[in-house]
Amino acid sequence: MSEKPRIIAIANQKGGVGKTTTAINVAAGLAEKGNRTLLIDLDPQGNASTGLGIEPEARNLTTYDLLVEGIPIGDVLCPTAFDRLYICPANSDLASADMELIANERRTFLLQDALKTLSGDFDYVLIDCPPSLNLLTINALVAADSVLVPLQAEFFALEGLSQLMLTVREVRQTANPALRIEGVVLTMYDKRNNLSQLVENDARQTLGELVFATIIPRNVRVSEAPSFSVPVLAYDSTSKGSEAYRALVAEMTASHRTPMRKSA
Ligand code: ADP
Ligand code: MG
């Protein structure tokens, strides 16, 4: 691994499509494979922090302090119960960051600036974005090497995607020309449901090789895991959900070694 971590934003402005679940489990899967991994919780809901067992009262310094107060990232990140997996936790403080940063000239570069100071401490940084294309998500896209897009296999899934792709293009034209699409991953897929298959066909036809071969199935173990404050990989290591997330990690890490995925 190079000195610089590989930075992946997990984004989709729709809520409830599997961003946080994907962030937690891809992070856990990367750590399981021996990678030093940092998950940045960039959602005021703090679901990634909760899902990795960081109690609200244990969130002394948060992503808010990192971005708005300029607290060094080394002071904000904290270990999780899992080897090699660290998190910058978030809480509702982050909800006002957009407003508070309005007059800050570097407001879109704050996360990039913070991550630059990490040096060789991590192999991967994953960013769990909020369900909106706001300043926080822009910070993630500006800081990232690539964006991983969870797409829930349901009606209208692709419509929201064009807005996200437009934003990616804008960020490329301004602050981050090298930003790539890591890929689109179908989530909560139910193979007994025709709609899931229709959405998959549609996505593969429209987006081609940007869509990962791996599909994350709807799996009750995946939805149970957060209430035990662990990734599904730890909660039920052999569940269909765990197998799928491991396969996704394998696909992502393999593609890093081949020529870069073409951008959309
Ligand atoms: P987002 O971060 O995009 O809002 P979440 O990852 O929080 O989405 O997922 C929304 C809800 O769906 C959560 O309750 C989560 O546990 C559930 N969920 C996510 N992925 C799966 C899956 N593969 N199978 C079953 N439930 C899932
Ligand atoms: Mg979320």
mmCIF file of C-alpha atoms and ligand atoms in Angstrom:
data_model
loop_
_atom_site.group_PDB
_atom_site.id
_atom_site.type_symbol
_atom_site.label_atom_id
_atom_site.label_comp_id
_atom_site.label_asym_id
_atom_site.label_seq_id
_atom_site.Cartn_x
_atom_site.Cartn_y
_atom_site.Cartn_z
ATOM 1 C CA MET A 1 0.000 0.000 0.000
ATOM 2 C CA SER A 2 1.120 3.503 -0.757
ATOM 3 C CA GLU A 3 1.566 6.172 1.887
ATOM 4 C CA LYS A 4 -1.616 7.939 0.927
ATOM 5 C CA PRO A 5 -4.846 6.224 1.936
ATOM 6 C CA ARG A 6 -7.413 5.353 -0.686
ATOM 7 C CA ILE A 7 -10.407 7.601 0.061
ATOM 8 C CA ILE A 8 -13.879 6.394 -0.885
ATOM 9 C CA ALA A 9 -17.055 8.442 -0.377
ATOM 10 C CA ILE A 10 -20.254 6.436 -0.039
ATOM 11 C CA ALA A 11 -22.978 8.642 -1.395
ATOM 12 C CA ASN A 12 -26.540 8.752 -2.643
ATOM 13 C CA GLN A 13 -28.805 11.649 -1.751
ATOM 14 C CA LYS A 14 -31.683 9.272 -1.085
ATOM 15 C CA GLY A 15 -32.095 8.123 2.502
ATOM 16 C CA GLY A 16 -32.463 4.475 3.460
ATOM 17 C CA VAL A 17 -30.695 3.008 0.418
ATOM 18 C CA GLY A 18 -27.943 1.240 2.360
ATOM 19 C CA LYS A 19 -25.167 3.861 2.520
ATOM 20 C CA THR A 20 -24.391 3.412 6.203
ATOM 21 C CA THR A 21 -24.767 -0.364 6.084
ATOM 22 C CA THR A 22 -22.389 -0.467 3.136
ATOM 23 C CA ALA A 23 -19.941 1.929 4.802
ATOM 24 C CA ILE A 24 -19.810 -0.118 8.001
ATOM 25 C CA ASN A 25 -19.497 -3.476 6.314
ATOM 26 C CA VAL A 26 -17.068 -2.522 3.578
ATOM 27 C CA ALA A 27 -14.951 -0.857 6.266
ATOM 28 C CA ALA A 28 -15.143 -3.988 8.412
ATOM 29 C CA GLY A 29 -14.353 -6.169 5.396
ATOM 30 C CA LEU A 30 -11.305 -4.100 4.496
ATOM 31 C CA ALA A 31 -10.072 -4.187 8.098
ATOM 32 C CA GLU A 32 -10.659 -7.936 8.239
ATOM 33 C CA LYS A 33 -8.348 -8.297 5.233
ATOM 34 C CA GLY A 34 -5.559 -6.520 7.106
ATOM 35 C CA ASN A 35 -6.141 -2.941 5.986
ATOM 36 C CA ARG A 36 -5.906 -0.078 8.452
ATOM 37 C CA THR A 37 -9.281 1.522 7.855
ATOM 38 C CA LEU A 38 -10.872 4.779 8.983
ATOM 39 C CA LEU A 39 -14.588 5.437 8.660
ATOM 40 C CA ILE A 40 -15.646 9.088 8.704
ATOM 41 C CA ASP A 41 -19.231 9.500 9.883
ATOM 42 C CA LEU A 42 -20.425 12.520 7.913
ATOM 43 C CA ASP A 43 -24.123 12.185 8.743
ATOM 44 C CA PRO A 44 -25.624 14.151 11.671
ATOM 45 C CA GLN A 45 -27.754 11.075 12.363
ATOM 46 C CA GLY A 46 -24.582 9.325 13.503
ATOM 47 C CA ASN A 47 -25.811 5.908 12.394
ATOM 48 C CA ALA A 48 -22.363 4.649 11.432
ATOM 49 C CA SER A 49 -21.066 5.630 14.883
ATOM 50 C CA THR A 50 -23.945 3.834 16.600
ATOM 51 C CA GLY A 51 -23.594 0.836 14.309
ATOM 52 C CA LEU A 52 -19.955 0.461 15.319
ATOM 53 C CA GLY A 53 -20.699 0.695 19.015
ATOM 54 C CA ILE A 54 -19.647 4.285 19.776
ATOM 55 C CA GLU A 55 -22.169 5.372 22.407
ATOM 56 C CA PRO A 56 -23.442 8.984 22.114
ATOM 57 C CA GLU A 57 -21.798 9.928 25.424
ATOM 58 C CA ALA A 58 -18.482 8.553 24.172
ATOM 59 C CA ARG A 59 -18.489 10.949 21.191
ATOM 60 C CA ASN A 60 -16.397 13.628 22.883
ATOM 61 C CA LEU A 61 -14.949 15.015 19.695
ATOM 62 C CA THR A 62 -16.808 14.501 16.447
ATOM 63 C CA THR A 63 -16.664 15.228 12.733
ATOM 64 C CA TYR A 64 -18.249 18.579 13.613
ATOM 65 C CA ASP A 65 -15.168 19.501 15.650
ATOM 66 C CA LEU A 66 -12.969 18.299 12.800
ATOM 67 C CA LEU A 67 -14.671 20.429 10.140
ATOM 68 C CA VAL A 68 -15.983 23.453 12.008
ATOM 69 C CA GLU A 69 -13.582 23.809 14.929
ATOM 70 C CA GLY A 70 -10.475 22.640 13.075
ATOM 71 C CA ILE A 71 -9.597 20.019 15.703
ATOM 72 C CA PRO A 72 -6.808 17.696 14.399
ATOM 73 C CA ILE A 73 -8.106 14.426 12.992
ATOM 74 C CA GLY A 74 -5.808 12.454 15.292
ATOM 75 C CA ASP A 75 -7.750 13.844 18.267
ATOM 76 C CA VAL A 76 -11.155 13.059 16.772
ATOM 77 C CA LEU A 77 -10.726 9.509 15.525
ATOM 78 C CA CYS A 78 -11.270 6.697 17.971
ATOM 79 C CA PRO A 79 -10.769 2.933 17.891
ATOM 80 C CA THR A 80 -13.703 0.536 17.536
ATOM 81 C CA ALA A 81 -14.024 -2.945 18.999
ATOM 82 C CA PHE A 82 -12.537 -4.267 15.744
ATOM 83 C CA ASP A 83 -8.889 -4.580 14.872
ATOM 84 C CA ARG A 84 -7.575 -1.969 12.453
ATOM 85 C CA LEU A 85 -10.979 -0.229 12.266
ATOM 86 C CA TYR A 86 -11.236 3.385 13.475
ATOM 87 C CA ILE A 87 -13.996 5.961 13.249
ATOM 88 C CA CYS A 88 -14.481 9.716 13.375
ATOM 89 C CA PRO A 89 -17.889 9.706 15.057
ATOM 90 C CA ALA A 90 -20.699 12.151 14.406
ATOM 91 C CA ASN A 91 -23.736 13.454 16.222
ATOM 92 C CA SER A 92 -26.457 16.042 15.646
ATOM 93 C CA ASP A 93 -23.942 18.899 16.079
ATOM 94 C CA LEU A 94 -23.069 18.266 12.445
ATOM 95 C CA ALA A 95 -26.545 19.343 11.330
ATOM 96 C CA SER A 96 -25.623 23.023 11.671
ATOM 97 C CA ALA A 97 -22.219 22.742 9.956
ATOM 98 C CA ASP A 98 -23.604 23.842 6.575
ATOM 99 C CA MET A 99 -24.841 27.143 8.008
ATOM 100 C CA GLU A 100 -21.850 27.755 10.211
ATOM 101 C CA LEU A 101 -19.407 27.303 7.348
ATOM 102 C CA ILE A 102 -21.141 29.675 4.941
ATOM 103 C CA ALA A 103 -18.542 32.429 5.320
ATOM 104 C CA ASN A 104 -15.564 30.066 5.335
ATOM 105 C CA GLU A 105 -13.640 30.400 2.080
ATOM 106 C CA ARG A 106 -12.301 26.850 2.308
ATOM 107 C CA ARG A 107 -15.684 25.414 3.213
ATOM 108 C CA THR A 108 -15.646 22.788 0.461
ATOM 109 C CA PHE A 109 -12.045 21.726 1.193
ATOM 110 C CA LEU A 110 -12.249 21.182 4.952
ATOM 111 C CA LEU A 111 -12.403 17.404 4.878
ATOM 112 C CA GLN A 112 -9.708 17.214 2.186
ATOM 113 C CA ASP A 113 -7.459 19.416 4.326
ATOM 114 C CA ALA A 114 -8.100 17.250 7.391
ATOM 115 C CA LEU A 115 -7.429 13.975 5.566
ATOM 116 C CA LYS A 116 -4.173 15.306 4.105
ATOM 117 C CA THR A 117 -2.749 15.343 7.618
ATOM 118 C CA LEU A 118 -3.262 11.578 8.055
ATOM 119 C CA SER A 119 0.039 10.704 6.320
ATOM 120 C CA GLY A 120 0.637 6.954 6.294
ATOM 121 C CA ASP A 121 -1.652 5.953 9.140
ATOM 122 C CA PHE A 122 -4.391 4.322 7.061
ATOM 123 C CA ASP A 123 -4.760 2.229 3.926
ATOM 124 C CA TYR A 124 -8.418 3.159 3.403
ATOM 125 C CA VAL A 125 -10.679 6.011 4.435
ATOM 126 C CA LEU A 126 -14.418 5.545 3.879
ATOM 127 C CA ILE A 127 -16.839 8.445 4.198
ATOM 128 C CA ASP A 128 -20.482 7.774 5.093
ATOM 129 C CA CYS A 129 -22.366 10.696 3.525
ATOM 130 C CA PRO A 130 -25.689 12.199 4.644
ATOM 131 C CA PRO A 131 -28.812 11.711 2.497
ATOM 132 C CA SER A 132 -28.445 15.010 0.675
ATOM 133 C CA LEU A 133 -26.172 16.759 -1.807
ATOM 134 C CA ASN A 134 -25.292 19.419 0.747
ATOM 135 C CA LEU A 135 -21.983 20.968 1.749
ATOM 136 C CA LEU A 136 -21.040 17.871 3.762
ATOM 137 C CA THR A 137 -21.430 15.592 0.748
ATOM 138 C CA ILE A 138 -19.518 18.097 -1.394
ATOM 139 C CA ASN A 139 -16.696 17.967 1.174
ATOM 140 C CA ALA A 140 -16.668 14.183 0.819
ATOM 141 C CA LEU A 141 -16.591 14.305 -2.990
ATOM 142 C CA VAL A 142 -13.815 16.899 -2.965
ATOM 143 C CA ALA A 143 -11.730 14.833 -0.548
ATOM 144 C CA ALA A 144 -12.316 11.445 -2.184
ATOM 145 C CA ASP A 145 -10.500 9.438 -4.831
ATOM 146 C CA SER A 146 -13.737 7.724 -5.758
ATOM 147 C CA VAL A 147 -17.421 7.482 -4.938
ATOM 148 C CA LEU A 148 -19.238 4.250 -4.166
ATOM 149 C CA VAL A 149 -22.977 4.472 -4.821
ATOM 150 C CA PRO A 150 -25.421 2.117 -3.120
ATOM 151 C CA LEU A 151 -28.524 1.733 -5.249
ATOM 152 C CA GLN A 152 -31.589 0.250 -3.643
ATOM 153 C CA ALA A 153 -33.288 -2.159 -5.998
ATOM 154 C CA GLU A 154 -36.596 -0.309 -6.087
ATOM 155 C CA PHE A 155 -38.659 1.927 -8.331
ATOM 156 C CA PHE A 156 -37.183 5.377 -9.201
ATOM 157 C CA ALA A 157 -33.746 4.257 -7.991
ATOM 158 C CA LEU A 158 -32.049 5.380 -11.183
ATOM 159 C CA GLU A 159 -33.728 8.772 -11.276
ATOM 160 C CA GLY A 160 -31.934 10.012 -8.187
ATOM 161 C CA LEU A 161 -28.686 8.769 -9.620
ATOM 162 C CA SER A 162 -28.535 11.308 -12.445
ATOM 163 C CA GLN A 163 -28.574 14.155 -9.933
ATOM 164 C CA LEU A 164 -25.678 12.572 -8.044
ATOM 165 C CA MET A 165 -23.730 12.053 -11.278
ATOM 166 C CA LEU A 166 -24.294 15.697 -12.170
ATOM 167 C CA THR A 167 -22.844 16.732 -8.834
ATOM 168 C CA VAL A 168 -19.871 14.409 -9.362
ATOM 169 C CA ARG A 169 -19.280 16.081 -12.729
ATOM 170 C CA GLU A 170 -19.431 19.540 -11.163
ATOM 171 C CA VAL A 171 -16.924 18.564 -8.488
ATOM 172 C CA ARG A 172 -14.639 17.178 -11.206
ATOM 173 C CA GLN A 173 -14.821 20.430 -13.143
ATOM 174 C CA THR A 174 -13.923 22.483 -10.110
ATOM 175 C CA ALA A 175 -12.196 21.043 -7.076
ATOM 176 C CA ASN A 176 -11.376 17.405 -7.806
ATOM 177 C CA PRO A 177 -10.716 16.492 -11.463
ATOM 178 C CA ALA A 178 -9.470 13.007 -10.519
ATOM 179 C CA LEU A 179 -12.707 11.926 -8.805
ATOM 180 C CA ARG A 180 -13.782 8.514 -10.119
ATOM 181 C CA ILE A 181 -16.882 6.392 -9.750
ATOM 182 C CA GLU A 182 -15.819 3.401 -7.680
ATOM 183 C CA GLY A 183 -18.984 1.674 -8.750
ATOM 184 C CA VAL A 184 -22.673 1.262 -8.142
ATOM 185 C CA VAL A 185 -23.756 -1.551 -5.858
ATOM 186 C CA LEU A 186 -27.283 -2.893 -5.793
ATOM 187 C CA THR A 187 -28.554 -3.190 -2.222
ATOM 188 C CA MET A 188 -31.491 -4.826 -0.452
ATOM 189 C CA TYR A 189 -31.983 -7.024 -3.489
ATOM 190 C CA ASP A 190 -34.826 -9.520 -3.319
ATOM 191 C CA LYS A 191 -34.472 -12.090 -6.044
ATOM 192 C CA ARG A 192 -38.083 -13.245 -5.633
ATOM 193 C CA ASN A 193 -39.221 -9.748 -6.479
ATOM 194 C CA ASN A 194 -39.516 -8.942 -10.181
ATOM 195 C CA LEU A 195 -38.886 -5.295 -9.467
ATOM 196 C CA SER A 196 -35.413 -6.062 -8.119
ATOM 197 C CA GLN A 197 -34.552 -7.774 -11.371
ATOM 198 C CA LEU A 198 -36.025 -4.975 -13.464
ATOM 199 C CA VAL A 199 -33.985 -2.375 -11.598
ATOM 200 C CA GLU A 200 -30.872 -4.525 -11.967
ATOM 201 C CA ASN A 201 -31.356 -4.929 -15.723
ATOM 202 C CA ASP A 202 -32.004 -1.242 -16.081
ATOM 203 C CA ALA A 203 -28.919 -0.323 -14.040
ATOM 204 C CA ARG A 204 -26.641 -2.696 -15.951
ATOM 205 C CA GLN A 205 -27.960 -1.451 -19.275
ATOM 206 C CA THR A 206 -27.600 2.212 -18.402
ATOM 207 C CA LEU A 207 -24.402 2.115 -16.368
ATOM 208 C CA GLY A 208 -22.628 -0.912 -17.807
ATOM 209 C CA GLU A 209 -19.410 -1.892 -16.066
ATOM 210 C CA LEU A 210 -19.906 0.729 -13.367
ATOM 211 C CA VAL A 211 -22.309 -1.696 -11.675
ATOM 212 C CA PHE A 212 -20.581 -4.216 -9.437
ATOM 213 C CA ALA A 213 -21.190 -7.874 -10.217
ATOM 214 C CA THR A 214 -21.756 -8.366 -6.487
ATOM 215 C CA ILE A 215 -25.301 -7.729 -5.307
ATOM 216 C CA ILE A 216 -26.198 -7.176 -1.651
ATOM 217 C CA PRO A 217 -29.323 -9.216 -0.899
ATOM 218 C CA ARG A 218 -32.021 -8.145 1.504
ATOM 219 C CA ASN A 219 -31.019 -10.141 4.546
ATOM 220 C CA VAL A 220 -32.497 -9.934 8.031
ATOM 221 C CA ARG A 221 -29.093 -10.480 9.673
ATOM 222 C CA VAL A 222 -27.856 -7.290 7.990
ATOM 223 C CA SER A 223 -30.697 -5.278 9.509
ATOM 224 C CA GLU A 224 -30.309 -6.882 12.950
ATOM 225 C CA ALA A 225 -26.583 -6.234 13.286
ATOM 226 C CA PRO A 226 -26.736 -2.466 14.095
ATOM 227 C CA SER A 227 -28.896 -3.072 17.159
ATOM 228 C CA PHE A 228 -25.993 -5.162 18.501
ATOM 229 C CA SER A 229 -23.568 -2.351 17.554
ATOM 230 C CA VAL A 230 -21.549 -4.545 15.209
ATOM 231 C CA PRO A 231 -21.070 -5.006 11.461
ATOM 232 C CA VAL A 232 -22.954 -8.013 10.077
ATOM 233 C CA LEU A 233 -19.522 -9.480 9.334
ATOM 234 C CA ALA A 234 -19.069 -9.813 13.095
ATOM 235 C CA TYR A 235 -22.708 -10.457 14.019
ATOM 236 C CA ASP A 236 -23.224 -13.407 11.689
ATOM 237 C CA SER A 237 -20.051 -14.049 9.748
ATOM 238 C CA THR A 238 -21.524 -16.690 7.440
ATOM 239 C CA SER A 239 -24.829 -14.969 6.650
ATOM 240 C CA LYS A 240 -25.721 -14.143 3.055
ATOM 241 C CA GLY A 241 -25.223 -10.473 3.871
ATOM 242 C CA SER A 242 -21.698 -11.067 5.174
ATOM 243 C CA GLU A 243 -20.787 -13.178 2.167
ATOM 244 C CA ALA A 244 -22.035 -10.453 -0.147
ATOM 245 C CA TYR A 245 -20.127 -7.673 1.589
ATOM 246 C CA ARG A 246 -16.937 -9.755 1.536
ATOM 247 C CA ALA A 247 -17.434 -10.338 -2.189
ATOM 248 C CA LEU A 248 -17.924 -6.597 -2.709
ATOM 249 C CA VAL A 249 -14.686 -5.863 -0.848
ATOM 250 C CA ALA A 250 -12.889 -8.450 -2.987
ATOM 251 C CA GLU A 251 -14.235 -6.827 -6.137
ATOM 252 C CA MET A 252 -13.285 -3.340 -4.969
ATOM 253 C CA THR A 253 -9.762 -4.277 -3.970
ATOM 254 C CA ALA A 254 -9.235 -6.232 -7.194
ATOM 255 C CA SER A 255 -10.332 -3.281 -9.315
ATOM 256 C CA HIS A 256 -7.754 -1.104 -7.577
ATOM 257 C CA ARG A 257 -5.061 -3.188 -9.158
ATOM 258 C CA THR A 258 -6.466 -3.110 -12.680
ATOM 259 C CA PRO A 259 -6.749 -0.040 -14.923
ATOM 260 C CA MET A 260 -9.117 2.486 -13.427
ATOM 261 C CA ARG A 261 -12.804 1.960 -13.944
ATOM 262 C CA LYS A 262 -14.039 4.315 -16.603
ATOM 263 C CA SER A 263 -15.967 7.218 -15.212
ATOM 264 C CA ALA A 264 -19.615 7.780 -15.995
HETATM 265 P P1 ADP B 1 -28.807 4.959 4.453
HETATM 266 O O1 ADP B 1 -27.528 5.123 5.201
HETATM 267 O O2 ADP B 1 -28.645 5.096 2.966
HETATM 268 O O3 ADP B 1 -29.888 5.859 4.979
HETATM 269 P P2 ADP B 1 -29.014 2.412 5.822
HETATM 270 O O4 ADP B 1 -27.734 1.715 5.548
HETATM 271 O O5 ADP B 1 -29.155 3.055 7.147
HETATM 272 O O6 ADP B 1 -29.326 3.449 4.658
HETATM 273 O O7 ADP B 1 -30.181 1.345 5.578
HETATM 274 C C1 ADP B 1 -31.548 1.686 5.770
HETATM 275 C C2 ADP B 1 -32.251 0.565 6.517
HETATM 276 O O8 ADP B 1 -32.228 -0.615 5.732
HETATM 277 C C3 ADP B 1 -31.581 0.226 7.834
HETATM 278 O O9 ADP B 1 -32.576 -0.092 8.774
HETATM 279 C C4 ADP B 1 -30.756 -1.003 7.507
HETATM 280 O O10 ADP B 1 -30.554 -1.852 8.610
HETATM 281 C C5 ADP B 1 -31.602 -1.675 6.433
HETATM 282 N N1 ADP B 1 -30.771 -2.446 5.480
HETATM 283 C C6 ADP B 1 -29.720 -1.981 4.768
HETATM 284 N N2 ADP B 1 -29.214 -2.949 3.970
HETATM 285 C C7 ADP B 1 -29.952 -4.062 4.192
HETATM 286 C C8 ADP B 1 -29.935 -5.402 3.678
HETATM 287 N N3 ADP B 1 -29.030 -5.790 2.785
HETATM 288 N N4 ADP B 1 -30.865 -6.270 4.140
HETATM 289 C C9 ADP B 1 -31.789 -5.884 5.049
HETATM 290 N N5 ADP B 1 -31.862 -4.647 5.571
HETATM 291 C C10 ADP B 1 -30.963 -3.734 5.158
HETATM 292 MG MG MG B 2 -26.984 6.571 6.635
#
